[in-house]
Amino acid sequence: QKEVEQNSGPLSVPEGAIASLNCTYSDRVSQSFFWYRQYSGKSPELIMSIYSNGDKEDGRFTAQLNKASQYVSLLIRDSQPSDSATYLCAVILYSSASKIIFGSGTRLSIRP
Amino acid sequence: DAGVIQSPRHEVTEMGQEVTLRCKPISGHNSLFWYRQTMMRGLELLIYFNNNVPIDDSGMPEDRFSAKMPNASFSTLKIQPSEPRDSAVYFCASSLGQGSNTGELFFGEGSRLTVL
């Protein structure tokens, strides 16, 4: 089992709809979770961090964490063409020297 | 404030040559990370430093790879000898490294390496 798993996509969503991105992780003691966005040819940039179970909202973005089920998700409301990018889930593996491990990413395409 | 600065941005070299990639982290950040990104393997952690000390280098592919951080403002990743399978984008990232905030990474623009 990979340490951080994501569906590679592509995920195609119509403009204005909600995009839902999911991530599962293997390390039960992980406490810190992050979503990064990477545009084609660019470097990843942090868009959300979440540390507690439940929802965390920031503008059109909502991160959801369920530690019991070991999954974290990202919802993007009112999707815009500018949201088209690859979204990377990252987890700090406290069981392994606190390494920060990324999933393979989900490619999101917003169609006008 | 300047972000993470990497050089060179692009490097094309021939198999067997030595390659040195450089990184200047954000001032005040005490954790530095080297990642490699390919289509096949995604973003892989190679090594990370905290307060200039290597904490985990288990991701370094083999002895051909080495990394140093002689001071808080500079790090290098060296590949000697280089091979075509080393072709990838190499990212350097830094963070404040305080507890859970360690995962809030700031990435450089990357160094695209092509080994012929």
PDB file of N, CA and C in Angstrom, chain A residues 2 31-32 34 36 38 41-46 49 51 56 88 90 92 94 96-104, chain B residues 9 33 35 37 41-43 45 48 55-56 58-59 91 95 99-110 112:
ATOM      1  N   LYS A   2       0.550   2.196  -0.907  1.00  0.00           N
ATOM      2  CA  LYS A   2       1.285   3.440  -0.935  1.00  0.00           C
ATOM      3  C   LYS A   2       0.976   4.250   0.302  1.00  0.00           C
ATOM      4  N   GLN A  31      -0.761  13.502  11.704  1.00  0.00           N
ATOM      5  CA  GLN A  31      -1.580  14.544  12.317  1.00  0.00           C
ATOM      6  C   GLN A  31      -1.729  15.771  11.424  1.00  0.00           C
ATOM      7  N   SER A  32      -0.911  15.841  10.356  1.00  0.00           N
ATOM      8  CA  SER A  32      -0.855  17.058   9.553  1.00  0.00           C
ATOM      9  C   SER A  32      -1.033  16.724   8.087  1.00  0.00           C
ATOM     10  N   PHE A  34      -2.065  18.330   3.990  1.00  0.00           N
ATOM     11  CA  PHE A  34      -1.943  19.531   3.172  1.00  0.00           C
ATOM     12  C   PHE A  34      -2.436  19.243   1.756  1.00  0.00           C
ATOM     13  N   TYR A  36      -1.832  20.828  -2.080  1.00  0.00           N
ATOM     14  CA  TYR A  36      -1.040  21.704  -2.931  1.00  0.00           C
ATOM     15  C   TYR A  36      -1.657  21.710  -4.325  1.00  0.00           C
ATOM     16  N   GLN A  38      -0.730  22.455  -8.384  1.00  0.00           N
ATOM     17  CA  GLN A  38       0.407  22.588  -9.308  1.00  0.00           C
ATOM     18  C   GLN A  38      -0.123  22.792 -10.719  1.00  0.00           C
ATOM     19  N   GLY A  41       3.815  22.835 -15.633  1.00  0.00           N
ATOM     20  CA  GLY A  41       5.097  23.505 -15.807  1.00  0.00           C
ATOM     21  C   GLY A  41       5.518  24.395 -14.657  1.00  0.00           C
ATOM     22  N   LYS A  42       4.735  24.416 -13.603  1.00  0.00           N
ATOM     23  CA  LYS A  42       5.035  25.261 -12.444  1.00  0.00           C
ATOM     24  C   LYS A  42       5.334  24.407 -11.216  1.00  0.00           C
ATOM     25  N   SER A  43       5.693  25.054 -10.129  1.00  0.00           N
ATOM     26  CA  SER A  43       5.974  24.341  -8.891  1.00  0.00           C
ATOM     27  C   SER A  43       4.715  24.256  -8.032  1.00  0.00           C
ATOM     28  N   PRO A  44       4.653  23.288  -7.125  1.00  0.00           N
ATOM     29  CA  PRO A  44       3.482  23.180  -6.249  1.00  0.00           C
ATOM     30  C   PRO A  44       3.378  24.385  -5.312  1.00  0.00           C
ATOM     31  N   GLU A  45       2.138  24.753  -5.000  1.00  0.00           N
ATOM     32  CA  GLU A  45       1.901  25.834  -4.042  1.00  0.00           C
ATOM     33  C   GLU A  45       0.838  25.381  -3.048  1.00  0.00           C
ATOM     34  N   LEU A  46       1.063  25.702  -1.800  1.00  0.00           N
ATOM     35  CA  LEU A  46       0.148  25.293  -0.738  1.00  0.00           C
ATOM     36  C   LEU A  46      -1.163  26.074  -0.839  1.00  0.00           C
ATOM     37  N   SER A  49      -4.215  23.631   4.593  1.00  0.00           N
ATOM     38  CA  SER A  49      -3.651  22.713   5.574  1.00  0.00           C
ATOM     39  C   SER A  49      -4.770  22.372   6.562  1.00  0.00           C
ATOM     40  N   TYR A  51      -5.482  19.999  10.334  1.00  0.00           N
ATOM     41  CA  TYR A  51      -4.840  19.234  11.392  1.00  0.00           C
ATOM     42  C   TYR A  51      -5.846  18.504  12.281  1.00  0.00           C
ATOM     43  N   LYS A  56     -12.547  22.437   7.186  1.00  0.00           N
ATOM     44  CA  LYS A  56     -11.882  23.728   7.283  1.00  0.00           C
ATOM     45  C   LYS A  56     -12.122  24.460   5.980  1.00  0.00           C
ATOM     46  N   LEU A  88      -2.226  18.022  -5.345  1.00  0.00           N
ATOM     47  CA  LEU A  88      -1.392  17.055  -4.632  1.00  0.00           C
ATOM     48  C   LEU A  88      -1.752  17.044  -3.151  1.00  0.00           C
ATOM     49  N   ALA A  90      -0.600  15.959   0.599  1.00  0.00           N
ATOM     50  CA  ALA A  90       0.664  15.713   1.293  1.00  0.00           C
ATOM     51  C   ALA A  90       0.395  15.400   2.760  1.00  0.00           C
ATOM     52  N   ILE A  92       2.414  14.451   6.625  1.00  0.00           N
ATOM     53  CA  ILE A  92       3.641  14.278   7.409  1.00  0.00           C
ATOM     54  C   ILE A  92       3.572  12.889   8.048  1.00  0.00           C
ATOM     55  N   TYR A  94       4.706  10.895  10.701  1.00  0.00           N
ATOM     56  CA  TYR A  94       5.404  10.967  11.976  1.00  0.00           C
ATOM     57  C   TYR A  94       6.044   9.636  12.343  1.00  0.00           C
ATOM     58  N   SER A  96       7.810   7.989  10.389  1.00  0.00           N
ATOM     59  CA  SER A  96       8.992   7.835   9.542  1.00  0.00           C
ATOM     60  C   SER A  96       9.771   9.142   9.464  1.00  0.00           C
ATOM     61  N   ALA A  97      10.381   9.515  10.576  1.00  0.00           N
ATOM     62  CA  ALA A  97      11.246  10.699  10.638  1.00  0.00           C
ATOM     63  C   ALA A  97      10.536  11.970  10.197  1.00  0.00           C
ATOM     64  N   SER A  98       9.237  12.003  10.361  1.00  0.00           N
ATOM     65  CA  SER A  98       8.446  13.195  10.013  1.00  0.00           C
ATOM     66  C   SER A  98       8.657  13.636   8.579  1.00  0.00           C
ATOM     67  N   LYS A  99       8.757  12.670   7.688  1.00  0.00           N
ATOM     68  CA  LYS A  99       8.901  12.990   6.266  1.00  0.00           C
ATOM     69  C   LYS A  99       7.590  13.524   5.724  1.00  0.00           C
ATOM     70  N   ILE A 100       7.693  14.395   4.745  1.00  0.00           N
ATOM     71  CA  ILE A 100       6.507  14.934   4.083  1.00  0.00           C
ATOM     72  C   ILE A 100       6.380  14.224   2.743  1.00  0.00           C
ATOM     73  N   ILE A 101       5.340  13.419   2.627  1.00  0.00           N
ATOM     74  CA  ILE A 101       5.155  12.576   1.446  1.00  0.00           C
ATOM     75  C   ILE A 101       3.946  13.061   0.658  1.00  0.00           C
ATOM     76  N   PHE A 102       4.122  13.115  -0.650  1.00  0.00           N
ATOM     77  CA  PHE A 102       3.064  13.568  -1.540  1.00  0.00           C
ATOM     78  C   PHE A 102       2.413  12.387  -2.249  1.00  0.00           C
ATOM     79  N   GLY A 103       1.116  12.525  -2.494  1.00  0.00           N
ATOM     80  CA  GLY A 103       0.444  11.603  -3.389  1.00  0.00           C
ATOM     81  C   GLY A 103       0.825  11.922  -4.820  1.00  0.00           C
ATOM     82  N   SER A 104       0.387  11.069  -5.736  1.00  0.00           N
ATOM     83  CA  SER A 104       0.746  11.240  -7.138  1.00  0.00           C
ATOM     84  C   SER A 104      -0.043  12.357  -7.812  1.00  0.00           C
TER      85      SER A 104
ATOM     86  N   ARG B   9      17.991  26.644 -13.934  1.00  0.00           N
ATOM     87  CA  ARG B   9      16.599  26.322 -14.236  1.00  0.00           C
ATOM     88  C   ARG B   9      16.520  25.149 -15.206  1.00  0.00           C
ATOM     89  N   PHE B  33      14.175  20.847   1.813  1.00  0.00           N
ATOM     90  CA  PHE B  33      13.807  19.568   1.219  1.00  0.00           C
ATOM     91  C   PHE B  33      14.226  19.542  -0.249  1.00  0.00           C
ATOM     92  N   TYR B  35      13.171  17.418  -3.627  1.00  0.00           N
ATOM     93  CA  TYR B  35      12.226  16.486  -4.233  1.00  0.00           C
ATOM     94  C   TYR B  35      12.587  16.312  -5.712  1.00  0.00           C
ATOM     95  N   GLN B  37      10.611  15.126  -9.394  1.00  0.00           N
ATOM     96  CA  GLN B  37       9.298  14.869  -9.973  1.00  0.00           C
ATOM     97  C   GLN B  37       9.422  14.323 -11.391  1.00  0.00           C
ATOM     98  N   ARG B  41       6.712   8.621 -11.504  1.00  0.00           N
ATOM     99  CA  ARG B  41       6.854   8.404 -10.060  1.00  0.00           C
ATOM    100  C   ARG B  41       6.323   9.552  -9.218  1.00  0.00           C
ATOM    101  N   GLY B  42       5.868  10.625  -9.874  1.00  0.00           N
ATOM    102  CA  GLY B  42       5.332  11.750  -9.122  1.00  0.00           C
ATOM    103  C   GLY B  42       6.429  12.508  -8.386  1.00  0.00           C
ATOM    104  N   LEU B  43       6.040  13.104  -7.259  1.00  0.00           N
ATOM    105  CA  LEU B  43       6.945  13.940  -6.474  1.00  0.00           C
ATOM    106  C   LEU B  43       7.545  13.075  -5.359  1.00  0.00           C
ATOM    107  N   LEU B  45      10.375  12.483  -2.322  1.00  0.00           N
ATOM    108  CA  LEU B  45      11.300  13.126  -1.398  1.00  0.00           C
ATOM    109  C   LEU B  45      12.656  12.429  -1.469  1.00  0.00           C
ATOM    110  N   TYR B  48      15.907  15.501   3.360  1.00  0.00           N
ATOM    111  CA  TYR B  48      15.579  16.774   3.959  1.00  0.00           C
ATOM    112  C   TYR B  48      16.493  17.083   5.131  1.00  0.00           C
ATOM    113  N   ILE B  55      18.269  14.914   8.016  1.00  0.00           N
ATOM    114  CA  ILE B  55      17.413  14.149   8.919  1.00  0.00           C
ATOM    115  C   ILE B  55      17.033  12.803   8.307  1.00  0.00           C
ATOM    116  N   ASP B  56      16.748  12.802   7.032  1.00  0.00           N
ATOM    117  CA  ASP B  56      16.352  11.561   6.372  1.00  0.00           C
ATOM    118  C   ASP B  56      16.806  11.603   4.915  1.00  0.00           C
ATOM    119  N   SER B  58      16.720   8.631   3.081  1.00  0.00           N
ATOM    120  CA  SER B  58      16.336   7.302   2.580  1.00  0.00           C
ATOM    121  C   SER B  58      15.784   7.354   1.161  1.00  0.00           C
ATOM    122  N   GLY B  59      15.404   8.528   0.695  1.00  0.00           N
ATOM    123  CA  GLY B  59      14.887   8.656  -0.655  1.00  0.00           C
ATOM    124  C   GLY B  59      15.958   8.868  -1.718  1.00  0.00           C
ATOM    125  N   PHE B  91      13.049  19.751  -7.409  1.00  0.00           N
ATOM    126  CA  PHE B  91      12.547  20.887  -6.650  1.00  0.00           C
ATOM    127  C   PHE B  91      13.242  20.965  -5.299  1.00  0.00           C
ATOM    128  N   SER B  95      10.797  25.346   4.677  1.00  0.00           N
ATOM    129  CA  SER B  95       9.695  25.623   5.594  1.00  0.00           C
ATOM    130  C   SER B  95      10.266  26.092   6.917  1.00  0.00           C
ATOM    131  N   GLY B  99       7.042  22.113  14.224  1.00  0.00           N
ATOM    132  CA  GLY B  99       5.955  21.179  14.492  1.00  0.00           C
ATOM    133  C   GLY B  99       5.166  20.862  13.248  1.00  0.00           C
ATOM    134  N   SER B 100       3.855  20.921  13.366  1.00  0.00           N
ATOM    135  CA  SER B 100       3.004  20.528  12.245  1.00  0.00           C
ATOM    136  C   SER B 100       3.145  21.471  11.073  1.00  0.00           C
ATOM    137  N   ASN B 101       3.597  22.700  11.319  1.00  0.00           N
ATOM    138  CA  ASN B 101       3.770  23.643  10.216  1.00  0.00           C
ATOM    139  C   ASN B 101       4.893  23.239   9.274  1.00  0.00           C
ATOM    140  N   THR B 102       5.654  22.230   9.649  1.00  0.00           N
ATOM    141  CA  THR B 102       6.734  21.770   8.777  1.00  0.00           C
ATOM    142  C   THR B 102       6.219  21.461   7.380  1.00  0.00           C
ATOM    143  N   GLY B 103       4.981  21.037   7.269  1.00  0.00           N
ATOM    144  CA  GLY B 103       4.436  20.649   5.974  1.00  0.00           C
ATOM    145  C   GLY B 103       4.052  21.803   5.101  1.00  0.00           C
ATOM    146  N   GLU B 104       4.147  23.016   5.607  1.00  0.00           N
ATOM    147  CA  GLU B 104       3.819  24.192   4.797  1.00  0.00           C
ATOM    148  C   GLU B 104       5.077  24.586   4.036  1.00  0.00           C
ATOM    149  N   LEU B 105       5.240  23.938   2.888  1.00  0.00           N
ATOM    150  CA  LEU B 105       6.451  24.085   2.097  1.00  0.00           C
ATOM    151  C   LEU B 105       6.334  25.200   1.078  1.00  0.00           C
ATOM    152  N   PHE B 106       7.449  25.872   0.851  1.00  0.00           N
ATOM    153  CA  PHE B 106       7.546  26.863  -0.206  1.00  0.00           C
ATOM    154  C   PHE B 106       8.562  26.305  -1.215  1.00  0.00           C
ATOM    155  N   PHE B 107       8.093  26.109  -2.437  1.00  0.00           N
ATOM    156  CA  PHE B 107       8.919  25.481  -3.463  1.00  0.00           C
ATOM    157  C   PHE B 107       9.621  26.515  -4.333  1.00  0.00           C
ATOM    158  N   GLY B 108      10.820  26.148  -4.768  1.00  0.00           N
ATOM    159  CA  GLY B 108      11.472  26.898  -5.818  1.00  0.00           C
ATOM    160  C   GLY B 108      10.848  26.549  -7.156  1.00  0.00           C
ATOM    161  N   GLU B 109      11.330  27.189  -8.209  1.00  0.00           N
ATOM    162  CA  GLU B 109      10.764  26.976  -9.534  1.00  0.00           C
ATOM    163  C   GLU B 109      11.238  25.671 -10.176  1.00  0.00           C
ATOM    164  N   GLY B 110      12.196  25.022  -9.551  1.00  0.00           N
ATOM    165  CA  GLY B 110      12.648  23.730 -10.060  1.00  0.00           C
ATOM    166  C   GLY B 110      13.813  23.837 -11.019  1.00  0.00           C
ATOM    167  N   ARG B 112      15.107  21.709 -14.241  1.00  0.00           N
ATOM    168  CA  ARG B 112      14.774  20.621 -15.171  1.00  0.00           C
ATOM    169  C   ARG B 112      16.053  20.026 -15.721  1.00  0.00           C
TER     170      ARG B 112
END
